[in-house]
Short mmCIF file of C-alpha atoms and ligand atoms in Angstrom, two decimals:
data_model
loop_
_atom_site.label_atom_id
_atom_site.label_comp_id
_atom_site.label_asym_id
_atom_site.label_seq_id
_atom_site.Cartn_x
_atom_site.Cartn_y
_atom_site.Cartn_z
CA MET W 1 0.12 0.00 0.03
CA SER W 2 1.30 3.59 -0.79
CA PHE W 3 2.21 6.03 1.93
CA HIS W 4 -0.44 8.12 0.68
CA LEU W 5 -3.34 5.66 1.28
CA LYS W 6 -1.78 4.62 4.49
CA GLY W 7 -1.83 8.31 5.73
CA GLU W 8 -5.50 8.59 4.78
CA ARG W 9 -6.37 5.47 6.76
CA PHE W 10 -4.88 6.93 9.75
CA THR W 11 -6.60 10.03 9.35
CA GLN W 12 -9.87 8.28 8.90
CA LYS W 13 -9.27 6.44 12.11
CA ILE W 14 -8.60 9.50 14.10
CA GLU W 15 -11.87 10.98 12.56
CA THR W 16 -13.87 7.87 13.64
CA ALA W 17 -12.50 8.08 17.20
CA ARG W 18 -13.33 11.93 17.23
CA HIS W 19 -16.77 11.22 16.06
CA ARG W 20 -17.47 8.56 18.71
CA ALA W 21 -16.23 10.92 21.32
CA ALA W 22 -18.47 13.67 19.99
CA ALA W 23 -21.47 11.28 19.94
CA LEU W 24 -20.84 10.15 23.52
CA GLN W 25 -20.56 13.78 24.68
CA GLN W 26 -24.05 14.60 22.86
CA ARG W 27 -25.73 11.53 24.42
CA VAL W 28 -24.60 12.54 27.81
CA SER W 29 -25.83 16.04 27.56
CA GLU W 30 -29.29 14.86 25.96
CA SER W 31 -30.07 12.22 28.48
CA PRO W 32 -28.71 12.96 32.02
CA ARG W 33 -30.71 10.19 33.68
CA GLN W 34 -29.19 7.43 31.71
CA GLN W 35 -25.78 8.40 32.79
CA PRO W 36 -24.60 5.13 34.32
CA GLU W 37 -25.47 2.75 31.26
CA LEU W 38 -24.33 5.57 28.90
CA LEU W 39 -21.04 5.68 30.69
CA ALA W 40 -20.49 2.02 30.48
CA VAL W 41 -21.36 2.02 26.70
CA SER W 42 -19.28 5.18 26.03
CA LEU W 43 -16.25 3.71 27.91
CA GLU W 44 -16.47 0.64 25.72
CA GLU W 45 -16.66 2.81 22.54
CA LEU W 46 -13.74 4.89 23.74
CA LYS W 47 -11.65 1.62 24.43
CA THR W 48 -12.12 0.61 20.82
CA ALA W 49 -11.46 4.03 19.48
CA LEU W 50 -8.29 4.04 21.48
CA GLU W 51 -7.18 0.53 20.24
CA GLU W 52 -7.90 1.59 16.87
CA LEU W 53 -5.72 4.71 17.55
CA HIS W 54 -3.14 2.59 18.85
CA VAL W 55 -3.14 0.29 15.83
CA ALA W 56 -3.08 3.37 13.43
CA GLU W 57 -0.12 4.72 15.58
CA GLU W 58 1.87 1.48 15.13
CA GLU W 59 1.16 1.40 11.43
CA LEU W 60 2.40 5.17 11.16
CA ARG W 61 5.44 4.28 13.19
CA GLN W 62 6.14 1.36 10.57
CA GLN W 63 5.47 3.69 7.81
CA ASN W 64 8.12 6.14 9.13
CA GLU W 65 10.59 3.57 9.45
CA THR W 66 10.07 2.39 6.00
CA LEU W 67 10.20 5.97 4.76
CA LEU W 68 13.53 6.63 6.48
CA ALA W 69 15.02 3.46 5.21
CA THR W 70 13.99 4.47 1.43
CA ARG W 71 15.34 7.77 1.99
CA GLY W 72 18.62 6.42 3.13
CA ALA W 73 18.86 4.19 0.26
CA LEU W 74 18.04 7.09 -2.05
CA GLU W 75 20.67 9.11 -0.59
CA ALA W 76 23.21 6.43 -0.91
CA GLU W 77 22.20 5.75 -4.47
CA ARG W 78 22.52 9.59 -5.14
CA GLN W 79 26.06 9.63 -3.44
CA ARG W 80 26.98 6.75 -5.72
CA TYR W 81 26.11 8.56 -8.65
CA GLN W 82 27.67 11.80 -7.51
CA ASP W 83 31.02 9.73 -6.91
CA LEU W 84 30.75 8.17 -10.33
CA PHE W 85 30.20 11.80 -11.68
CA GLU W 86 32.86 13.33 -9.61
CA LEU W 87 35.37 10.70 -10.09
CA ALA W 88 34.80 9.75 -13.91
CA PRO W 89 37.92 9.86 -16.10
CA ASP W 90 36.18 11.96 -18.49
CA GLY W 91 35.17 15.55 -17.91
CA TYR W 92 31.32 16.15 -17.38
CA LEU W 93 29.46 19.37 -17.45
CA VAL W 94 25.82 20.55 -17.09
CA THR W 95 25.15 23.73 -18.74
CA ASP W 96 21.87 25.69 -19.56
CA THR W 97 20.88 25.85 -23.23
CA ALA W 98 22.96 29.05 -23.59
CA GLY W 99 26.09 27.21 -22.45
CA THR W 100 26.66 28.56 -19.04
CA ILE W 101 28.16 25.95 -16.77
CA ARG W 102 25.95 24.80 -13.88
CA GLU W 103 27.79 21.72 -12.90
CA ALA W 104 31.36 20.23 -13.34
CA ASN W 105 33.12 17.37 -12.14
CA ARG W 106 36.72 16.93 -11.25
CA ALA W 107 37.98 15.83 -14.44
CA ALA W 108 36.36 18.79 -16.16
CA THR W 109 37.94 21.52 -13.81
CA GLU W 110 41.37 19.61 -14.36
CA LEU W 111 41.00 19.66 -18.16
CA LEU W 112 40.00 23.31 -18.24
CA GLY W 113 42.75 24.28 -15.56
CA VAL W 114 40.27 25.99 -13.05
CA SER W 115 38.66 25.29 -9.69
CA HIS W 116 34.85 24.22 -9.35
CA THR W 117 33.92 27.61 -7.95
CA TYR W 118 35.56 29.60 -10.76
CA LEU W 119 33.97 27.16 -13.43
CA VAL W 120 30.27 27.30 -12.29
CA GLY W 121 28.38 30.41 -13.69
CA LYS W 122 30.93 30.85 -16.60
CA PRO W 123 29.93 30.46 -20.03
CA LEU W 124 31.90 27.38 -21.66
CA ILE W 125 32.73 29.24 -24.81
CA ILE W 126 35.42 31.15 -22.77
CA PHE W 127 37.52 28.03 -23.08
CA VAL W 128 37.28 28.02 -26.85
CA PRO W 129 40.08 29.85 -28.60
CA GLU W 130 39.20 33.32 -29.94
CA GLU W 131 39.32 32.29 -33.69
CA ALA W 132 37.02 29.11 -33.03
CA ARG W 133 34.34 30.74 -30.98
CA ARG W 134 32.00 31.93 -33.96
CA ALA W 135 31.79 27.97 -35.24
CA PHE W 136 31.29 26.92 -31.59
CA ARG W 137 28.60 29.52 -31.01
CA SER W 138 26.61 28.49 -34.17
CA GLN W 139 26.79 24.69 -33.25
CA LEU W 140 25.82 25.45 -29.66
CA ASN W 141 22.63 27.30 -30.92
CA GLN W 142 21.82 24.12 -32.78
CA LEU W 143 22.27 21.79 -29.83
CA PRO W 144 18.75 22.46 -28.17
CA LYS W 145 17.16 21.12 -31.51
CA ILE W 146 19.59 18.14 -31.60
CA GLY W 147 18.94 15.09 -29.25
CA LEU W 148 22.54 13.96 -28.96
CA LEU W 149 25.74 15.27 -30.70
CA GLN W 150 28.66 12.71 -30.62
CA GLU W 151 32.31 13.21 -31.04
CA TRP W 152 32.40 16.90 -31.83
CA GLU W 153 35.97 17.61 -32.28
CA VAL W 154 36.89 21.00 -30.96
CA ARG W 155 40.00 22.93 -29.72
CA LEU W 156 39.87 24.00 -26.15
CA LYS W 157 42.13 26.30 -24.15
CA SER W 158 42.61 25.80 -20.53
CA ARG W 159 42.61 28.81 -18.28
CA GLN W 160 46.71 28.62 -18.48
CA GLY W 161 46.45 28.90 -22.02
CA ASN W 162 47.22 25.21 -23.06
CA LEU W 163 45.50 24.39 -26.22
CA PHE W 164 44.22 20.74 -26.52
CA ASP W 165 42.14 18.63 -28.82
CA ALA W 166 38.78 17.70 -27.18
CA ALA W 167 35.99 15.43 -28.44
CA LEU W 168 32.54 16.63 -27.04
CA THR W 169 29.50 14.49 -26.64
CA VAL W 170 26.30 16.75 -25.80
CA ALA W 171 23.07 15.42 -24.71
CA ASN W 172 19.81 17.31 -24.66
CA VAL W 173 17.83 17.33 -21.51
CA GLN W 174 14.14 18.04 -21.78
CA ASP W 175 11.50 19.42 -19.40
CA LYS W 176 7.93 18.03 -19.26
CA GLN W 177 6.78 20.06 -22.10
CA GLY W 178 9.48 18.51 -24.18
CA LYS W 179 11.40 21.87 -24.25
CA ALA W 180 15.46 21.78 -23.96
CA SER W 181 16.15 22.74 -20.38
CA SER W 182 19.74 21.85 -20.21
CA LEU W 183 22.67 20.35 -21.83
CA ARG W 184 24.95 17.68 -20.49
CA TRP W 185 28.57 17.52 -21.92
CA MET W 186 31.11 15.00 -21.97
CA LEU W 187 34.55 16.20 -22.50
CA ARG W 188 37.37 13.94 -23.47
CA ASP W 189 40.88 15.11 -24.23
CA ILE W 190 41.99 13.32 -27.45
CA THR W 191 45.30 15.02 -27.93
CA ALA W 192 47.19 11.68 -27.77
CA ARG W 193 44.78 10.16 -30.22
CA LYS W 194 45.19 13.27 -32.71
CA GLN W 195 48.96 12.92 -32.28
CA GLY W 196 48.74 9.30 -32.98
CA GLU W 197 46.66 9.78 -35.99
CA GLU W 198 48.95 12.56 -37.10
CA LYS W 199 51.84 10.16 -36.78
CA ILE W 200 50.19 7.48 -38.71
CA ARG W 201 49.35 10.02 -41.48
CA PHE W 202 53.00 10.91 -41.45
CA TYR W 203 54.33 7.48 -41.67
CA HIS W 204 51.76 6.76 -44.37
CA LEU W 205 52.94 9.50 -46.50
CA GLN W 206 56.52 8.76 -45.81
CA ASN W 207 55.92 5.12 -46.88
CA LEU W 208 54.15 6.35 -50.17
CA GLN W 209 57.46 8.51 -50.83
CA LEU W 210 59.59 5.48 -50.05
CA GLN W 211 57.51 3.26 -52.30
CA GLU W 212 58.01 5.82 -54.97
CA GLU W 213 61.63 6.15 -54.44
CA VAL W 214 62.10 2.40 -54.46
CA ARG W 215 60.02 2.24 -57.66
CA LEU W 216 62.14 4.98 -59.40
CA LYS W 217 65.35 3.41 -58.08
CA SER W 218 64.37 0.11 -59.53
CA GLN W 219 63.32 1.78 -62.95
CA PHE W 220 66.71 3.52 -63.03
CA LEU W 221 68.65 0.60 -62.20
CA ALA W 222 66.57 -1.56 -64.93
CA LEU W 223 67.27 1.30 -67.47
CA MET W 224 70.94 1.65 -66.60
CA SER W 225 71.59 -2.20 -66.59
CA HIS W 226 70.03 -2.33 -70.07
CA GLU W 227 72.27 0.61 -71.16
CA LEU W 228 75.29 -1.15 -69.72
CA ARG W 229 74.41 -4.57 -71.33
CA THR W 230 74.19 -3.25 -74.90
CA PRO W 231 77.82 -2.07 -75.09
CA MET W 232 79.08 -5.00 -72.94
CA ASN W 233 77.64 -7.40 -75.52
CA ALA W 234 79.65 -5.51 -78.17
CA ILE W 235 82.93 -5.73 -76.31
CA LEU W 236 82.36 -9.45 -75.73
CA GLY W 237 81.27 -10.05 -79.26
CA PHE W 238 84.07 -8.25 -80.91
CA SER W 239 86.90 -9.54 -78.35
CA GLN W 240 85.63 -13.06 -79.22
CA LEU W 241 85.66 -12.36 -82.90
CA LEU W 242 89.10 -10.76 -82.74
CA MET W 243 90.44 -13.70 -80.74
CA ARG W 244 89.28 -16.14 -83.46
CA GLN W 245 90.03 -13.98 -86.65
CA ALA W 246 93.34 -12.52 -85.67
CA GLN W 247 94.59 -15.65 -83.82
CA HIS W 248 97.66 -15.98 -86.10
CA GLN W 249 98.42 -12.48 -86.46
CA LEU W 250 98.66 -11.61 -82.65
CA GLY W 251 101.49 -12.73 -80.17
CA GLN W 252 100.87 -14.88 -77.22
CA ASN W 253 100.84 -11.95 -74.92
CA GLN W 254 98.39 -9.93 -77.00
CA LEU W 255 96.11 -13.16 -77.06
CA ASN W 256 96.28 -13.28 -73.35
CA MET W 257 95.21 -9.69 -73.00
CA LEU W 258 92.31 -10.20 -75.35
CA GLU W 259 91.09 -13.34 -73.26
CA ARG W 260 91.38 -11.26 -70.14
CA ILE W 261 89.21 -8.57 -71.80
CA PHE W 262 86.60 -11.31 -72.69
CA ASN W 263 86.63 -12.95 -69.21
CA SER W 264 86.31 -9.71 -67.30
CA GLY W 265 83.58 -8.54 -69.95
CA LYS W 266 81.73 -11.64 -69.14
CA HIS W 267 82.09 -11.40 -65.46
CA LEU W 268 80.85 -7.79 -65.80
CA LEU W 269 77.92 -8.96 -67.94
CA LYS W 270 76.96 -11.26 -65.25
CA LEU W 271 76.93 -8.67 -62.63
CA ILE W 272 74.83 -6.41 -65.00
CA GLU W 273 72.35 -9.10 -65.58
CA ASP W 274 71.98 -9.86 -61.81
CA ILE W 275 71.42 -6.22 -61.07
CA LEU W 276 68.80 -6.16 -63.86
CA ASP W 277 67.12 -9.23 -62.64
CA PHE W 278 67.09 -8.21 -59.21
CA SER W 279 65.73 -4.68 -59.91
CA LYS W 280 63.05 -6.25 -62.00
CA LEU W 281 62.23 -8.85 -59.15
CA GLU W 282 62.15 -5.69 -56.70
CA ALA W 283 59.78 -3.78 -58.95
CA GLY W 284 57.56 -6.84 -59.28
CA ARG W 285 58.21 -6.64 -63.20
CA LEU W 286 59.65 -10.12 -63.76
CA ASP W 287 57.07 -12.54 -65.25
CA LEU W 288 57.62 -16.43 -65.62
CA ASN W 289 57.14 -17.71 -69.10
CA LEU W 290 55.54 -20.95 -68.23
CA GLU W 291 56.03 -24.03 -70.59
CA GLU W 292 56.25 -27.73 -70.36
CA PHE W 293 59.65 -29.34 -70.43
CA ASN W 294 61.76 -32.28 -69.42
CA LEU W 295 63.44 -31.56 -66.02
CA ALA W 296 65.96 -34.47 -66.38
CA GLU W 297 67.31 -32.87 -69.62
CA LEU W 298 67.47 -29.48 -68.14
CA VAL W 299 69.35 -30.69 -65.17
CA GLU W 300 71.82 -32.62 -67.47
CA GLN W 301 72.36 -29.53 -69.76
CA THR W 302 73.09 -27.14 -66.87
CA VAL W 303 75.55 -29.46 -65.41
CA GLU W 304 77.15 -29.91 -68.88
CA GLU W 305 77.32 -26.06 -69.28
CA LEU W 306 79.39 -25.71 -65.92
CA GLN W 307 81.49 -28.86 -66.25
CA SER W 308 84.36 -27.00 -67.66
CA LEU W 309 84.31 -24.76 -64.48
CA ALA W 310 84.31 -27.82 -62.21
CA GLN W 311 87.11 -29.49 -64.20
CA GLN W 312 89.20 -26.49 -63.90
CA LYS W 313 89.16 -27.03 -60.16
CA HIS W 314 89.33 -31.05 -60.56
CA LEU W 315 85.86 -31.38 -59.14
CA SER W 316 83.65 -34.19 -60.30
CA VAL W 317 80.02 -33.45 -60.71
CA HIS W 318 77.44 -36.51 -60.31
CA ILE W 319 73.87 -36.38 -61.32
CA HIS W 320 71.30 -38.78 -59.75
CA ALA W 321 67.92 -38.37 -61.34
CA CYS W 322 65.13 -40.59 -60.15
CA LEU W 323 62.23 -39.15 -61.85
CA ASP W 324 59.38 -41.52 -63.04
CA ASN W 325 57.91 -38.44 -64.99
CA PRO W 326 60.34 -36.02 -65.86
CA CYS W 327 57.71 -33.58 -67.29
CA VAL W 328 57.26 -30.34 -65.26
CA VAL W 329 55.63 -27.06 -66.05
CA ASN W 330 57.90 -23.90 -65.09
CA ASP W 331 59.88 -21.23 -66.85
CA SER W 332 62.88 -23.20 -68.21
CA ASN W 333 65.18 -20.28 -68.45
CA ARG W 334 64.69 -19.09 -64.87
CA LEU W 335 65.01 -22.46 -63.38
CA ARG W 336 68.08 -22.95 -65.31
CA GLN W 337 69.33 -19.56 -63.88
CA VAL W 338 68.38 -21.11 -60.32
CA LEU W 339 70.32 -24.09 -60.93
CA VAL W 340 73.40 -22.14 -62.52
CA ASN W 341 73.33 -19.86 -59.51
CA LEU W 342 73.51 -22.86 -56.85
CA LEU W 343 76.00 -24.91 -59.12
CA SER W 344 78.39 -22.09 -59.67
CA ASN W 345 78.25 -21.48 -55.88
CA ALA W 346 78.89 -25.23 -55.09
CA ILE W 347 81.98 -25.07 -57.63
CA LYS W 348 83.18 -21.62 -56.30
CA PHE W 349 83.15 -22.55 -52.60
CA THR W 350 84.67 -26.05 -53.10
CA ASP W 351 88.32 -26.61 -53.38
CA SER W 352 88.27 -30.44 -53.49
CA GLY W 353 85.88 -33.13 -53.75
CA SER W 354 82.77 -33.39 -55.60
CA ILE W 355 79.28 -31.81 -56.28
CA THR W 356 76.13 -33.99 -56.56
CA VAL W 357 72.75 -33.04 -58.04
CA ASP W 358 69.76 -35.15 -56.97
CA ALA W 359 66.51 -34.85 -58.78
CA CYS W 360 63.34 -36.58 -57.28
CA GLU W 361 59.80 -36.53 -56.87
CA PRO W 362 58.69 -36.65 -53.15
CA ALA W 363 55.08 -36.60 -54.21
CA PRO W 364 53.23 -36.89 -57.79
CA ASP W 365 52.65 -33.09 -57.93
CA GLN W 366 56.17 -32.23 -56.34
CA ILE W 367 59.70 -32.24 -57.50
CA ALA W 368 62.89 -31.57 -55.45
CA ILE W 369 66.36 -30.90 -56.43
CA ALA W 370 69.25 -30.88 -54.18
CA ILE W 371 72.67 -29.58 -54.99
CA SER W 372 75.37 -30.69 -52.36
CA ASP W 373 79.20 -29.95 -52.27
CA THR W 374 82.09 -30.94 -50.27
CA GLY W 375 83.23 -27.32 -49.88
CA ILE W 376 83.92 -24.79 -47.16
CA GLY W 377 80.40 -24.79 -45.61
CA ILE W 378 78.49 -22.07 -43.90
CA ASP W 379 78.67 -21.03 -40.39
CA PRO W 380 75.25 -21.90 -38.62
CA SER W 381 74.97 -18.32 -37.22
CA GLU W 382 75.25 -16.94 -40.76
CA ILE W 383 72.95 -19.56 -42.61
CA GLN W 384 69.77 -17.41 -42.23
CA GLN W 385 71.38 -14.34 -43.84
CA ILE W 386 72.67 -15.79 -47.09
CA PHE W 387 69.42 -15.27 -49.17
CA GLN W 388 69.35 -11.56 -48.22
CA GLU W 389 70.63 -9.24 -50.99
CA PHE W 390 74.13 -8.04 -51.21
CA ARG W 391 74.84 -10.56 -48.17
CA GLN W 392 78.30 -12.01 -48.55
CA LEU W 393 79.58 -13.97 -45.47
CA SER W 394 83.20 -12.73 -44.93
CA GLN W 395 85.09 -10.09 -46.34
CA SER W 396 88.09 -12.30 -46.66
CA LEU W 397 85.93 -15.00 -48.52
CA THR W 398 84.63 -12.31 -50.75
CA ARG W 399 88.12 -11.33 -51.88
CA THR W 400 89.08 -14.93 -52.33
CA TYR W 401 85.97 -16.13 -54.25
CA GLY W 402 84.50 -12.82 -55.59
CA GLY W 403 80.72 -12.34 -56.36
CA THR W 404 78.03 -9.78 -55.85
CA GLY W 405 75.87 -11.38 -53.19
CA LEU W 406 72.97 -11.00 -55.24
CA GLY W 407 72.87 -14.70 -56.64
CA LEU W 408 71.07 -16.39 -53.76
CA ALA W 409 68.68 -13.37 -53.12
CA ILE W 410 67.65 -13.73 -56.81
CA THR W 411 67.51 -17.66 -56.52
CA ASP W 412 65.29 -17.29 -53.48
CA ARG W 413 62.82 -14.80 -55.02
CA LEU W 414 62.53 -16.68 -58.18
CA VAL W 415 61.93 -19.88 -56.38
CA ARG W 416 59.20 -18.20 -54.40
CA MET W 417 57.66 -16.88 -57.49
CA MET W 418 57.50 -20.50 -58.62
CA HIS W 419 55.53 -21.29 -55.26
CA GLY W 420 58.55 -23.50 -54.15
CA LYS W 421 60.87 -23.04 -51.25
CA ILE W 422 64.64 -23.36 -50.92
CA GLN W 423 66.38 -24.60 -47.78
CA VAL W 424 70.03 -25.12 -46.97
CA GLU W 425 71.87 -27.40 -44.56
CA SER W 426 75.67 -26.86 -44.01
CA GLN W 427 78.53 -27.98 -41.86
CA PRO W 428 81.57 -25.49 -41.99
CA GLY W 429 84.53 -27.44 -43.43
CA GLU W 430 82.35 -30.33 -44.57
CA GLY W 431 80.15 -28.90 -47.31
CA SER W 432 76.60 -27.59 -47.97
CA THR W 433 73.33 -28.83 -49.46
CA PHE W 434 70.94 -26.50 -51.00
CA ARG W 435 67.39 -28.24 -51.53
CA LEU W 436 64.77 -26.89 -53.88
CA GLU W 437 61.10 -28.01 -53.64
CA LEU W 438 58.74 -27.01 -56.38
CA PRO W 439 55.44 -27.80 -57.63
CA ARG W 440 55.48 -29.94 -60.76
CA GLU W 441 53.18 -27.70 -62.45
CA VAL W 442 53.80 -23.85 -61.72
CA THR W 443 50.89 -21.64 -61.98
CA SER W 444 51.21 -18.10 -62.89
CA SER W 445 50.89 -15.88 -59.73
CA ALA W 446 49.04 -13.27 -61.72
CA ASN W 447 45.94 -15.17 -62.79
CA ASN W 448 46.69 -18.52 -61.18
CA SER W 449 46.09 -20.26 -64.55
CA THR W 450 48.38 -23.24 -65.60
CA ILE W 451 50.07 -22.84 -68.96
CA ILE W 452 50.99 -25.78 -70.84
CA SER W 453 52.91 -25.77 -74.10
CA THR W 454 51.51 -28.25 -76.73
P1 ADP O 501 78.03 -14.43 -54.27
O1 ADP O 501 77.85 -13.59 -55.50
O2 ADP O 501 78.62 -13.80 -53.18
O3 ADP O 501 78.22 -15.96 -54.34
P2 ADP O 501 75.43 -15.40 -53.43
O4 ADP O 501 74.07 -14.71 -52.96
O5 ADP O 501 75.35 -16.37 -54.34
O6 ADP O 501 76.42 -14.33 -53.57
O7 ADP O 501 76.02 -16.12 -52.05
C1 ADP O 501 75.96 -15.37 -50.67
C2 ADP O 501 77.03 -15.90 -49.92
O8 ADP O 501 76.60 -17.22 -49.49
C3 ADP O 501 78.20 -16.24 -50.69
O9 ADP O 501 79.19 -15.01 -50.55
C4 ADP O 501 78.91 -17.23 -49.61
O10 ADP O 501 79.48 -16.67 -48.47
C5 ADP O 501 77.57 -18.12 -49.13
N1 ADP O 501 77.49 -19.29 -50.15
C6 ADP O 501 76.69 -19.53 -51.09
N2 ADP O 501 76.75 -20.74 -51.48
C7 ADP O 501 77.58 -21.41 -50.78
C8 ADP O 501 78.18 -22.69 -50.89
N3 ADP O 501 77.71 -23.70 -51.71
N4 ADP O 501 79.03 -23.07 -49.85
C9 ADP O 501 79.52 -22.04 -48.94
N5 ADP O 501 79.01 -20.87 -48.95
C10 ADP O 501 78.13 -20.40 -49.85
#
């Protein structure tokens, strides 16, 4: 039952008791002769009235207790909300519709750099820098019409003059007639977020510039390498022609000089070609020309090409091919280039012993080629770095063996383009094994379609 109803009942009871007492007095005054009986009846009625009054008093007491408990709970709840408001990490303000501050929590006073007493009664706009006030005022005028405005980004200025970026969320409070009566503001300092966004924008821009620089560099390298290759081919061609045609007219010394021109030219051309390939790979401009060919034949031809190099160092080269089906789909020139790189490294870094080429098919749709040597081997701490471009393991080794440090980087990228992988196992002083795993049918990465020649 509500307090209101209980109160009414209590008033009724008092009223009944009063009526009874009045009726009693009336009867006594009207019939003085019946006084003894009347007195007995009246006393009885008075007793009943008193009992009812007593009950009503008890109810009222209970009502009071309940009322006090409810008021206590309400006060505790109010205090809890006050604490939440006060200790919230974001600034909270209540203003009238014109933007004059009525309430502020601690975070708001800290953000704006003023005390609570100073803040209350001040227009919020005084914390907006002069130049942004016009825009702020026009938005403020719109606020009573908008139910909720979220993440309104504004620059604010604390009383000490510190500028900071804030995100404001403003909610409209309406009176019973639905008219805006006040505004509730949440202020969040987003300086750190803004700085983060600024940094991301900066790095993004820097990244784009770097990408452009890399593209230009690769383009320049490709162009330069092409320009260098053309005269190199002329130097090589004519020195070879001269060696052949003027063999009998020239002395041994001159022939030796010509041979050195030819060999150095060949070496230079290889370097130029490596740089050209690498820049093409970097720029993503190298495409595979996929075709079907016989892998066993390709391995044999490649070994044959490098046989004379191995013989010069008295190294034997063995081929173990156990391929039930030697047909593969790949770019034969690029796969030859991979094999040449690995084989010439094996010959270069082996002073005695042998080189073995194993070709097999671990699965029907896979082929594997391993090139093993009995050479100087690679230190375990350096093995991860050998596929990085321009990476040569030791300066003294480089001087002894030469090279650019591009061969394995190109090899690795080509193998990855072929959707394969390359791994190396090595023991210093005992030799190395470079193992290639490739799909039997390489698909073009661009359109993922298999190209098989007829
Ligand atoms: P480079 O033109 O110097 O040969 P590579 O990229 O082909 O460049 O090889 C990088 C380095 O990896 C070489 O300088 C060498 O130190 C090491 N390396 C490659 N192959 C072998 C191998 N078969 N045996 C020992 N070291 C090797």
